[in-house]
Short mmCIF file of C-alpha atoms in Angstrom, two decimals:
data_model
loop_
_atom_site.label_atom_id
_atom_site.label_comp_id
_atom_site.label_asym_id
_atom_site.label_seq_id
_atom_site.Cartn_x
_atom_site.Cartn_y
_atom_site.Cartn_z
CA MET A 1 12.79 34.94 24.74
CA GLU A 2 9.27 36.39 24.66
CA THR A 3 8.72 38.81 21.77
CA THR A 4 5.74 40.10 19.85
CA PRO A 5 5.61 38.40 16.44
CA ILE A 6 6.30 40.72 13.52
CA LEU A 7 6.03 37.94 10.93
CA ASN A 8 3.40 35.18 10.84
CA LEU A 9 2.98 32.42 8.28
CA LEU A 10 -0.48 30.93 8.60
CA GLY A 11 -1.57 27.71 6.87
CA VAL A 12 1.00 28.04 4.07
CA CYS A 13 0.77 25.33 1.39
CA LYS A 14 2.87 24.69 -1.70
CA ARG A 15 2.56 21.81 -4.14
CA PHE A 16 4.69 20.70 -7.08
CA PRO A 17 3.84 17.89 -9.53
CA GLY A 18 3.89 14.72 -7.45
CA VAL A 19 5.10 16.49 -4.29
CA VAL A 20 3.43 18.38 -1.44
CA ALA A 21 6.34 20.59 -0.32
CA LEU A 22 4.43 22.54 2.38
CA ASP A 23 1.21 21.37 4.00
CA ASN A 24 -0.55 23.91 6.24
CA VAL A 25 2.66 25.26 7.78
CA ASN A 26 2.47 27.83 10.58
CA LEU A 27 5.43 29.88 11.81
CA SER A 28 5.95 33.11 13.76
CA LEU A 29 9.03 35.27 14.17
CA GLY A 30 9.46 37.90 16.87
CA SER A 31 11.31 41.19 16.78
CA GLY A 32 14.99 40.58 17.52
CA GLU A 33 14.42 36.82 17.75
CA ILE A 34 16.76 34.22 16.29
CA LEU A 35 14.48 31.37 15.22
CA ALA A 36 16.06 28.14 13.99
CA LEU A 37 14.14 26.15 11.38
CA ILE A 38 15.19 22.51 11.22
CA GLY A 39 14.16 19.42 9.29
CA GLU A 40 15.45 16.70 7.02
CA ASN A 41 16.24 17.40 3.38
CA GLY A 42 12.92 17.57 1.56
CA ALA A 43 11.05 18.71 4.68
CA GLY A 44 10.14 22.01 3.00
CA LYS A 45 12.62 24.46 4.55
CA SER A 46 14.09 25.80 1.30
CA THR A 47 10.62 26.04 -0.25
CA LEU A 48 9.58 28.23 2.68
CA VAL A 49 12.66 30.41 2.16
CA LYS A 50 11.85 30.81 -1.54
CA ILE A 51 8.31 31.92 -0.67
CA LEU A 52 9.66 34.60 1.68
CA ALA A 53 12.17 35.64 -1.00
CA GLY A 54 9.45 36.06 -3.62
CA VAL A 55 10.89 33.28 -5.81
CA LEU A 56 7.80 31.11 -5.27
CA GLN A 57 4.22 32.00 -4.35
CA PRO A 58 2.19 29.84 -1.94
CA ASP A 59 -0.82 27.93 -3.23
CA ALA A 60 -2.71 28.70 -0.01
CA GLY A 61 -2.17 30.43 3.32
CA ARG A 62 -1.27 33.91 4.50
CA ILE A 63 1.93 35.88 5.13
CA VAL A 64 1.34 38.57 7.75
CA LEU A 65 3.96 41.27 8.43
CA ASP A 66 3.32 43.83 11.17
CA GLY A 67 -0.31 42.70 11.31
CA ARG A 68 -0.93 43.22 7.58
CA ASP A 69 -1.41 40.54 4.94
CA LEU A 70 1.09 40.82 2.15
CA SER A 71 2.05 39.22 -1.14
CA VAL A 72 5.71 38.72 -2.04
CA ARG A 73 5.76 38.47 -5.81
CA SER A 74 9.45 38.99 -6.55
CA ALA A 75 12.88 39.39 -5.04
CA ALA A 76 12.43 43.17 -5.38
CA ASP A 77 9.23 42.92 -3.32
CA ALA A 78 11.05 40.93 -0.63
CA ALA A 79 13.87 43.48 -0.40
CA ALA A 80 11.39 46.38 -0.27
CA LEU A 81 9.53 44.68 2.59
CA GLY A 82 12.77 44.30 4.57
CA PHE A 83 13.71 40.67 3.87
CA GLY A 84 17.39 39.85 3.35
CA VAL A 85 17.70 36.30 2.04
CA VAL A 86 20.73 33.99 1.71
CA HIS A 87 19.75 30.89 -0.25
CA GLN A 88 21.32 27.46 0.24
CA GLU A 89 22.76 27.52 -3.27
CA LEU A 90 24.71 30.69 -3.97
CA ASN A 91 23.11 33.37 -6.17
CA LEU A 92 26.19 35.27 -7.28
CA LEU A 93 27.63 36.19 -10.68
CA ASP A 94 31.12 34.92 -11.52
CA ASN A 95 31.68 37.64 -14.12
CA LEU A 96 31.38 40.46 -11.57
CA ASP A 97 33.74 41.47 -8.79
CA VAL A 98 32.84 41.33 -5.10
CA ALA A 99 31.51 44.90 -4.95
CA GLY A 100 29.43 44.34 -8.09
CA ASN A 101 27.78 41.33 -6.50
CA LEU A 102 27.15 43.11 -3.20
CA PHE A 103 25.31 45.99 -4.85
CA LEU A 104 23.82 44.25 -7.89
CA GLY A 105 20.66 46.16 -8.80
CA ARG A 106 21.42 48.81 -6.12
CA GLU A 107 24.56 50.35 -7.61
CA PRO A 108 25.38 53.89 -6.45
CA ALA A 109 25.28 56.25 -9.43
CA ARG A 110 26.92 59.43 -10.60
CA PHE A 111 24.73 61.99 -12.31
CA ALA A 112 21.53 60.33 -11.03
CA TRP A 113 19.57 63.16 -12.64
CA ALA A 114 20.62 61.85 -16.06
CA GLY A 115 18.27 58.86 -15.83
CA PRO A 116 19.39 56.01 -18.11
CA LEU A 117 22.59 57.93 -18.95
CA ARG A 118 23.79 57.96 -15.34
CA TRP A 119 27.10 56.26 -14.53
CA ILE A 120 27.74 53.62 -11.91
CA ASP A 121 29.97 55.11 -9.23
CA SER A 122 32.48 52.27 -8.95
CA ALA A 123 34.61 54.06 -6.36
CA ALA A 124 31.61 54.60 -4.09
CA MET A 125 30.55 50.99 -4.53
CA VAL A 126 34.00 49.76 -3.48
CA ARG A 127 34.06 52.18 -0.54
CA GLN A 128 30.62 51.11 0.66
CA SER A 129 31.49 47.40 0.31
CA ARG A 130 34.44 47.51 2.68
CA PRO A 131 32.54 47.82 6.02
CA HIS A 132 30.30 44.86 5.17
CA LEU A 133 33.31 42.68 4.33
CA ASP A 134 35.17 43.82 7.46
CA ARG A 135 32.16 43.01 9.61
CA LEU A 136 32.52 39.36 8.60
CA GLY A 137 36.31 39.31 8.74
CA LEU A 138 36.56 38.82 4.98
CA ASN A 139 40.01 40.12 4.12
CA ILE A 140 39.67 40.51 0.36
CA SER A 141 39.53 43.47 -1.99
CA PRO A 142 36.04 44.50 -3.16
CA ARG A 143 37.53 44.56 -6.66
CA THR A 144 38.42 40.83 -6.58
CA PRO A 145 36.62 38.89 -9.34
CA LEU A 146 34.19 36.47 -7.74
CA ALA A 147 35.50 33.59 -9.87
CA GLN A 148 38.85 33.84 -8.05
CA LEU A 149 37.29 33.20 -4.61
CA SER A 150 36.93 29.87 -2.86
CA LEU A 151 33.47 28.48 -2.19
CA ALA A 152 33.77 29.53 1.47
CA GLN A 153 34.68 33.09 0.50
CA GLN A 154 31.78 33.24 -1.96
CA GLN A 155 29.45 32.12 0.82
CA MET A 156 30.68 35.03 2.98
CA VAL A 157 30.12 37.45 0.09
CA GLU A 158 26.53 36.18 -0.17
CA ILE A 159 26.04 36.83 3.55
CA ALA A 160 27.66 40.28 3.29
CA LYS A 161 25.25 41.07 0.44
CA ALA A 162 22.27 40.30 2.68
CA LEU A 163 23.70 42.37 5.53
CA SER A 164 24.32 45.31 3.17
CA GLN A 165 20.58 45.62 2.55
CA ASN A 166 19.90 46.70 6.17
CA ALA A 167 17.13 44.12 6.34
CA ARG A 168 14.65 43.91 9.23
CA ILE A 169 14.36 40.14 8.75
CA LEU A 170 17.35 38.03 7.75
CA VAL A 171 16.58 34.61 6.28
CA LEU A 172 19.68 32.41 6.17
CA ASP A 173 19.47 28.98 4.52
CA GLU A 174 22.57 26.95 5.43
CA PRO A 175 24.81 30.05 5.65
CA THR A 176 27.71 28.18 7.30
CA SER A 177 27.76 25.08 5.10
CA SER A 178 31.11 26.01 3.49
CA LEU A 179 32.62 28.08 6.31
CA THR A 180 35.49 27.27 8.61
CA ARG A 181 34.99 27.23 12.36
CA ALA A 182 36.55 30.68 12.69
CA GLU A 183 34.30 32.12 9.96
CA THR A 184 31.25 30.44 11.48
CA TYR A 185 32.08 31.82 14.93
CA ARG A 186 32.38 35.34 13.51
CA LEU A 187 29.08 35.03 11.67
CA LEU A 188 27.24 33.79 14.77
CA LEU A 189 28.61 36.74 16.78
CA THR A 190 27.42 39.11 14.04
CA LEU A 191 23.92 37.57 14.09
CA LYS A 192 23.72 37.89 17.88
CA ASP A 193 24.74 41.55 17.57
CA LEU A 194 22.08 42.15 14.90
CA SER A 195 19.50 40.46 17.12
CA ARG A 196 20.30 42.86 19.95
CA GLN A 197 19.70 45.71 17.47
CA GLY A 198 16.19 44.39 16.75
CA VAL A 199 16.87 42.46 13.53
CA SER A 200 14.92 39.19 13.36
CA VAL A 201 16.74 36.11 12.04
CA LEU A 202 15.33 32.93 10.53
CA PHE A 203 18.32 30.57 10.68
CA ILE A 204 18.40 27.22 8.88
CA SER A 205 21.29 24.85 9.51
CA HIS A 206 21.97 21.14 9.69
CA ARG A 207 24.82 21.86 12.10
CA LEU A 208 22.89 21.36 15.31
CA GLY A 209 25.71 22.66 17.50
CA GLU A 210 25.34 26.10 15.89
CA ILE A 211 21.63 26.08 16.65
CA CYS A 212 22.30 25.25 20.31
CA GLU A 213 24.68 28.20 20.36
CA ILE A 214 22.52 30.84 18.73
CA ALA A 215 18.79 30.04 18.68
CA ASN A 216 16.16 31.52 20.97
CA ARG A 217 13.62 29.00 19.69
CA VAL A 218 13.50 26.03 17.31
CA VAL A 219 10.72 25.04 14.90
CA ALA A 220 10.88 21.68 13.09
CA LEU A 221 9.33 20.60 9.79
CA ARG A 222 8.83 16.98 8.76
CA ASP A 223 7.45 15.97 5.35
CA GLY A 224 6.25 19.53 4.75
CA LYS A 225 4.32 19.81 8.01
CA ASN A 226 4.96 21.34 11.42
CA ALA A 227 6.59 18.69 13.63
CA GLY A 228 6.85 20.73 16.82
CA GLU A 229 8.99 23.39 18.44
CA LEU A 230 11.46 23.77 21.29
CA PRO A 231 11.80 26.73 23.68
CA HIS A 232 15.29 27.93 24.50
CA ASP A 233 15.72 25.81 27.62
CA ARG A 234 14.91 22.57 25.75
CA ILE A 235 17.20 23.07 22.76
CA ASP A 236 19.71 20.24 22.58
CA HIS A 237 20.96 17.79 19.98
CA ALA A 238 18.80 14.83 21.04
CA ASN A 239 15.54 16.83 21.18
CA MET A 240 16.14 18.36 17.75
CA VAL A 241 16.89 15.00 16.15
CA ARG A 242 13.70 13.51 17.61
CA LEU A 243 11.62 16.37 16.20
CA MET A 244 13.19 16.09 12.76
CA ILE A 245 13.18 12.35 12.18
CA GLY A 246 11.00 10.99 14.98
CA ARG A 247 13.71 8.76 16.42
CA ASP A 248 17.14 8.81 18.06
CA LEU A 249 20.31 8.39 16.01
CA ARG A 250 23.13 6.17 17.13
CA SER A 251 26.77 7.12 16.71
CA PHE A 252 27.50 7.11 12.98
CA TYR A 253 30.88 5.34 13.18
CA VAL A 254 30.63 1.74 12.00
CA PRO A 255 33.82 -0.32 12.33
CA ALA A 256 35.23 -1.93 9.21
CA SER A 257 34.03 -5.50 8.65
CA SER A 258 37.61 -6.73 8.32
CA THR A 259 41.04 -5.58 9.44
CA ALA A 260 42.78 -7.38 6.56
CA ARG A 261 43.27 -4.62 4.00
CA ARG A 262 45.22 -4.31 0.77
CA ILE A 263 46.67 -1.08 -0.48
CA ARG A 264 44.65 0.10 -3.45
CA LEU A 265 45.85 3.68 -4.03
CA GLN A 266 49.47 4.78 -3.65
CA VAL A 267 50.41 8.43 -4.08
CA ARG A 268 54.07 9.40 -4.04
CA GLY A 269 55.58 12.88 -4.34
CA LEU A 270 52.44 14.42 -5.85
CA ARG A 271 52.61 18.18 -6.37
CA THR A 272 49.67 20.39 -7.27
CA THR A 273 49.59 23.71 -9.10
CA ALA A 274 48.23 25.33 -5.92
CA TRP A 275 51.20 24.11 -3.84
CA PRO A 276 53.97 23.34 -6.37
CA ASP A 277 56.71 23.31 -3.71
CA GLN A 278 55.04 20.67 -1.52
CA ALA A 279 54.98 16.94 -2.22
CA VAL A 280 52.23 14.69 -0.90
CA SER A 281 52.59 10.94 -0.30
CA PHE A 282 50.05 8.57 1.22
CA ASP A 283 48.38 5.18 0.82
CA ALA A 284 44.68 4.35 0.91
CA ALA A 285 43.56 0.77 1.48
CA GLY A 286 40.48 -1.05 0.33
CA GLY A 287 38.17 -1.64 3.28
CA GLU A 288 39.00 1.63 5.04
CA ILE A 289 37.71 5.17 5.13
CA LEU A 290 40.63 7.59 5.14
CA GLY A 291 39.68 11.06 6.36
CA LEU A 292 41.48 14.11 5.01
CA ALA A 293 41.35 17.06 7.42
CA GLY A 294 42.88 20.52 7.59
CA LEU A 295 42.08 24.21 7.41
CA VAL A 296 40.36 25.69 4.37
CA GLY A 297 43.02 26.42 1.76
CA CYS A 298 45.41 23.71 2.95
CA GLY A 299 45.26 21.88 -0.38
CA ARG A 300 42.82 19.00 0.22
CA SER A 301 40.47 19.73 -2.68
CA GLU A 302 43.40 20.53 -4.99
CA LEU A 303 44.93 17.14 -4.13
CA ALA A 304 41.65 15.39 -4.92
CA ARG A 305 41.29 17.18 -8.25
CA ALA A 306 44.87 16.32 -9.24
CA ILE A 307 44.31 12.62 -8.48
CA PHE A 308 41.08 12.69 -10.50
CA GLY A 309 42.78 14.43 -13.43
CA VAL A 310 40.74 17.64 -13.34
CA ASP A 311 43.78 19.73 -12.37
CA PRO A 312 47.28 19.16 -13.80
CA MET A 313 49.82 17.28 -11.68
CA PRO A 314 53.27 18.91 -12.11
CA ALA A 315 55.05 15.96 -10.46
CA GLY A 316 54.39 12.70 -8.68
CA GLN A 317 53.37 9.10 -9.23
CA ILE A 318 50.07 7.31 -8.65
CA ALA A 319 49.66 3.55 -8.47
CA LEU A 320 46.42 1.58 -8.37
CA ASP A 321 46.52 -1.98 -7.02
CA GLY A 322 50.30 -1.91 -7.32
CA ARG A 323 50.37 -0.84 -10.98
CA PRO A 324 51.50 2.61 -12.13
CA LEU A 325 48.59 4.76 -13.24
CA ARG A 326 48.94 7.66 -15.65
CA ILE A 327 46.13 10.19 -15.19
CA GLY A 328 46.11 13.05 -17.66
CA SER A 329 42.39 13.71 -17.56
CA ALA A 330 39.22 12.87 -15.66
CA ARG A 331 38.40 10.27 -18.35
CA ASP A 332 41.65 8.43 -17.50
CA ALA A 333 40.64 8.34 -13.82
CA ILE A 334 37.09 7.20 -14.61
CA ASP A 335 38.33 4.42 -16.89
CA ALA A 336 40.64 3.24 -14.09
CA GLY A 337 37.86 3.23 -11.46
CA VAL A 338 38.99 6.33 -9.55
CA TYR A 339 36.02 8.65 -8.96
CA LEU A 340 35.50 12.06 -7.34
CA VAL A 341 32.37 13.52 -5.72
CA PRO A 342 33.24 17.25 -5.82
CA GLU A 343 32.66 19.86 -3.14
CA ASP A 344 30.19 21.99 -5.13
CA ARG A 345 27.54 19.53 -6.27
CA ARG A 346 25.50 22.03 -8.31
CA ARG A 347 28.37 23.54 -10.30
CA THR A 348 30.67 20.56 -10.79
CA GLY A 349 28.80 17.45 -9.63
CA LEU A 350 25.52 17.76 -11.52
CA ILE A 351 24.02 19.20 -14.67
CA VAL A 352 21.01 20.59 -12.85
CA ASP A 353 18.90 21.15 -15.98
CA MET A 354 19.13 17.45 -16.81
CA THR A 355 16.96 14.77 -15.25
CA VAL A 356 17.89 12.41 -12.45
CA ARG A 357 18.15 9.61 -15.04
CA GLN A 358 20.46 11.57 -17.31
CA ASN A 359 22.76 12.62 -14.45
CA ILE A 360 23.08 9.08 -13.09
CA SER A 361 23.92 7.56 -16.48
CA LEU A 362 26.14 10.39 -17.76
CA PRO A 363 29.62 9.00 -16.88
CA ALA A 364 28.88 5.57 -18.43
CA LEU A 365 26.78 6.30 -21.51
CA ARG A 366 28.55 3.56 -23.48
CA ARG A 367 26.93 0.98 -21.17
CA PHE A 368 23.47 2.16 -22.22
CA ALA A 369 24.12 2.40 -25.96
CA SER A 370 23.22 0.09 -28.81
CA MET A 371 24.55 0.75 -32.31
CA LEU A 372 25.93 4.06 -31.00
CA LEU A 373 22.47 5.20 -29.86
CA ILE A 374 21.54 5.73 -26.21
CA ARG A 375 18.77 3.41 -25.01
CA PRO A 376 16.61 5.40 -22.56
CA ASP A 377 14.97 2.20 -21.32
CA ARG A 378 18.35 0.87 -20.17
CA GLU A 379 19.16 4.21 -18.56
CA THR A 380 15.82 4.19 -16.76
CA ARG A 381 16.25 0.68 -15.35
CA HIS A 382 19.70 1.56 -14.03
CA ALA A 383 18.56 4.91 -12.61
CA ASP A 384 15.51 3.35 -10.94
CA GLN A 385 17.76 0.79 -9.27
CA GLN A 386 20.08 3.51 -7.92
CA VAL A 387 17.14 5.63 -6.73
CA ARG A 388 15.76 2.69 -4.75
CA MET A 389 19.13 1.68 -3.34
CA LEU A 390 20.03 5.20 -2.18
CA GLN A 391 16.44 6.09 -1.22
CA ILE A 392 16.54 9.25 -3.34
CA LYS A 393 13.36 11.24 -2.81
CA THR A 394 12.20 12.23 -6.29
CA PRO A 395 8.79 12.08 -8.02
CA SER A 396 10.45 10.13 -10.86
CA CYS A 397 13.73 9.64 -12.66
CA GLU A 398 12.55 12.22 -15.19
CA THR A 399 12.52 14.99 -12.58
CA PRO A 400 15.16 17.69 -13.25
CA ALA A 401 17.96 17.52 -10.69
CA MET A 402 17.43 21.21 -9.84
CA ASN A 403 14.05 20.33 -8.30
CA LEU A 404 15.53 18.01 -5.66
CA SER A 405 16.61 18.99 -2.17
CA GLY A 406 20.32 19.38 -1.44
CA GLY A 407 20.61 15.98 0.22
CA ASN A 408 18.91 14.20 -2.65
CA GLN A 409 21.09 16.04 -5.17
CA GLN A 410 24.11 14.74 -3.30
CA LYS A 411 22.73 11.21 -3.49
CA VAL A 412 22.34 11.59 -7.25
CA VAL A 413 26.03 12.56 -7.50
CA LEU A 414 26.93 9.44 -5.52
CA ALA A 415 24.56 7.28 -7.55
CA LYS A 416 26.26 8.02 -10.85
CA TRP A 417 29.51 6.52 -9.51
CA LEU A 418 28.19 3.65 -7.43
CA GLY A 419 26.81 1.78 -10.41
CA MET A 420 30.29 1.79 -11.99
CA LYS A 421 32.03 -0.40 -9.38
CA PRO A 422 34.57 2.11 -8.02
CA LYS A 423 38.02 1.06 -6.83
CA VAL A 424 38.77 4.44 -5.23
CA LEU A 425 36.09 6.97 -4.28
CA ILE A 426 37.10 10.46 -3.17
CA VAL A 427 34.24 12.39 -1.55
CA ASP A 428 34.82 16.12 -0.97
CA GLU A 429 32.52 17.57 1.73
CA PRO A 430 30.02 14.69 1.38
CA THR A 431 27.30 16.14 3.62
CA ARG A 432 27.50 19.90 3.05
CA GLY A 433 24.00 21.24 3.63
CA ILE A 434 22.53 17.82 4.45
CA ASP A 435 20.38 16.90 7.45
CA VAL A 436 21.40 14.44 10.16
CA GLY A 437 19.14 11.67 8.85
CA ALA A 438 20.56 11.87 5.32
CA LYS A 439 24.08 12.16 6.76
CA ALA A 440 23.64 8.85 8.57
CA GLU A 441 22.46 7.23 5.32
CA ILE A 442 25.48 8.55 3.41
CA TYR A 443 27.88 7.41 6.15
CA ARG A 444 26.39 3.90 6.05
CA LEU A 445 26.71 3.92 2.27
CA LEU A 446 30.39 4.92 2.43
CA ARG A 447 31.07 2.16 4.96
CA ALA A 448 29.26 -0.39 2.78
CA LEU A 449 31.46 0.68 -0.15
CA ALA A 450 34.60 0.33 1.94
CA ASP A 451 33.49 -3.17 3.01
CA GLN A 452 33.37 -4.05 -0.71
CA ASP A 453 37.15 -3.40 -0.88
CA VAL A 454 36.79 0.18 -2.15
CA ALA A 455 39.32 2.72 -0.86
CA VAL A 456 37.16 5.62 0.36
CA ILE A 457 38.74 9.04 0.98
CA VAL A 458 36.55 11.59 2.78
CA ILE A 459 37.48 15.27 2.74
CA SER A 460 35.58 17.30 5.33
CA SER A 461 35.88 20.61 7.15
CA ASP A 462 33.53 19.26 9.83
CA LEU A 463 35.79 17.77 12.49
CA GLU A 464 32.96 15.84 14.10
CA GLU A 465 32.24 14.25 10.74
CA VAL A 466 35.78 13.37 9.75
CA LEU A 467 36.51 11.88 13.17
CA GLY A 468 33.14 10.13 13.24
CA VAL A 469 33.40 8.20 9.96
CA SER A 470 37.12 7.59 9.42
CA ASP A 471 39.40 4.69 10.29
CA ARG A 472 42.45 6.96 9.90
CA VAL A 473 42.76 10.72 9.47
CA ALA A 474 45.48 12.42 7.42
CA VAL A 475 45.92 16.10 8.31
CA MET A 476 47.12 18.62 5.73
CA ARG A 477 48.76 21.97 6.28
CA GLU A 478 50.02 24.33 3.55
CA GLY A 479 49.86 21.76 0.79
CA LYS A 480 51.37 18.74 2.52
CA ILE A 481 50.33 15.94 4.85
CA VAL A 482 51.80 16.68 8.28
CA GLY A 483 50.51 13.67 10.19
CA ILE A 484 48.29 10.60 10.02
CA LEU A 485 46.30 9.61 13.09
CA PRO A 486 45.04 6.07 13.77
CA ARG A 487 41.60 5.82 15.32
CA SER A 488 43.09 5.13 18.75
CA GLU A 489 44.59 8.65 18.71
CA PHE A 490 41.54 10.54 17.42
CA SER A 491 40.61 13.84 19.07
CA GLU A 492 39.73 17.31 17.86
CA ARG A 493 42.75 18.64 19.71
CA ALA A 494 45.13 16.24 17.93
CA VAL A 495 43.78 17.22 14.51
CA MET A 496 43.86 20.95 15.20
CA ASP A 497 47.38 20.78 16.64
CA LEU A 498 48.56 19.26 13.36
CA ALA A 499 46.48 21.64 11.24
CA PHE A 500 47.85 24.73 13.02
CA GLY A 501 51.39 23.38 13.35
CA THR A 502 51.36 23.20 17.15
CA ALA A 503 51.72 19.40 17.38
CA SER A 504 54.87 17.84 18.75
CA ALA A 505 57.50 16.57 16.36
CA THR A 506 56.58 13.00 17.23
CA ALA A 507 52.91 13.48 16.39
CA ALA A 508 53.66 15.25 13.15
CA SER A 509 56.10 12.63 11.94
CA GLY A 510 53.33 10.28 10.84
CA GLY A 511 54.39 11.13 7.31
CA GLY A 512 52.37 10.39 4.28
CA ASP A 513 52.54 6.59 4.08
CA ARG A 514 50.08 4.19 5.60
CA SER A 515 51.24 2.75 8.91
#
């Protein structure tokens, strides 16, 4: 697609203490073009987005829009210049409803002539919100409090907010990371439609299949520098991986080192508050990775939270290594060796204002205490060991977690559990917003844990992922497990048939127990 560039980034540089985030980066975006920006976590993509959004200012280089140099000093500047930005981590307010978030700072007003005494026109705001929600197939009331929405629904609200600004240039950083396939498909159709109307799109995603589907051109960053680009006719998975990491990736499934497995976790008749009428039963063995698949809202995350003790468990029994286990809180689960890596790493997996060291040591502070006082030197030795083992890219262990890329934040969440010798590790959406190179590292890490007799349970909405890493896959629908597939029966069709309830009675009768 040949278009005249409307946006040019020329020699853009950005440095942080100990890190060169962007090093002489050049990028152009044409009118109506969908440009995909790819790269590993830490390559500089999100830093570039923040510069365009006015959150950060470059240390050197030029931003040229319509042939004129410009300076983007704030989010208000970015919006006034025609940029609509969706950041990787959501920027929404839980204490407002959907309409309030969509029009935050742009609220329609009654009695506008009254200046500071004007009233927000709530009815108009709700009315104007509806078309933007409908456009994305988001069937919720604009008056719904944001806190009541799932992470996927909040992601769609963030996208609707960007679309509501009638932006000339849409910048989307991992917009589909929490979306179902149906939601993703609808979003990609909307972006194609906007492109035909002349809107330019800068699209960042680690889901390479989406890029093959939507992009007119691909630009890759590696270690903060331009690593090359691909025209439309050369966009494929292998070429993108080579640009990003400089090598090919093999299939990420690694067979278990042994087929002799003992049951570590037994769940019988467990009911959750989200699905109180459905009982879930299954076994997870040490040495295996058990995938948990299903449609968004089917109860996978609620099941994980109930096992971990974050959510109440109205009924059911849990046994660990054959012994009954009573879990009334997350502390009970942690003391027993049952750990959860949650879906939303920033809100529930990390304390982002704290350092890497503090986050890694947080669940086991007693191990680093002497005479009831925390010994930072002990914490540091442990954190340094985990950083090396997981290859976490951070200037030091004293770097705040908020300054790390998404993939490295996820590694920090994993690191805090790995040093505590888990017996059961439940990982909810382990690679959301993470590049293919970091994904492969995390998959190898999960397999290494399983080979140490840990029962690993992986919850993922990415079918390619759950089929690629698991030894068995349990499929949930409407709060219950409707079938368990051995690896010999893996296929996307088999999983989706169970998830939608179109599988045969024989296939669905796998039950909840390990077979």
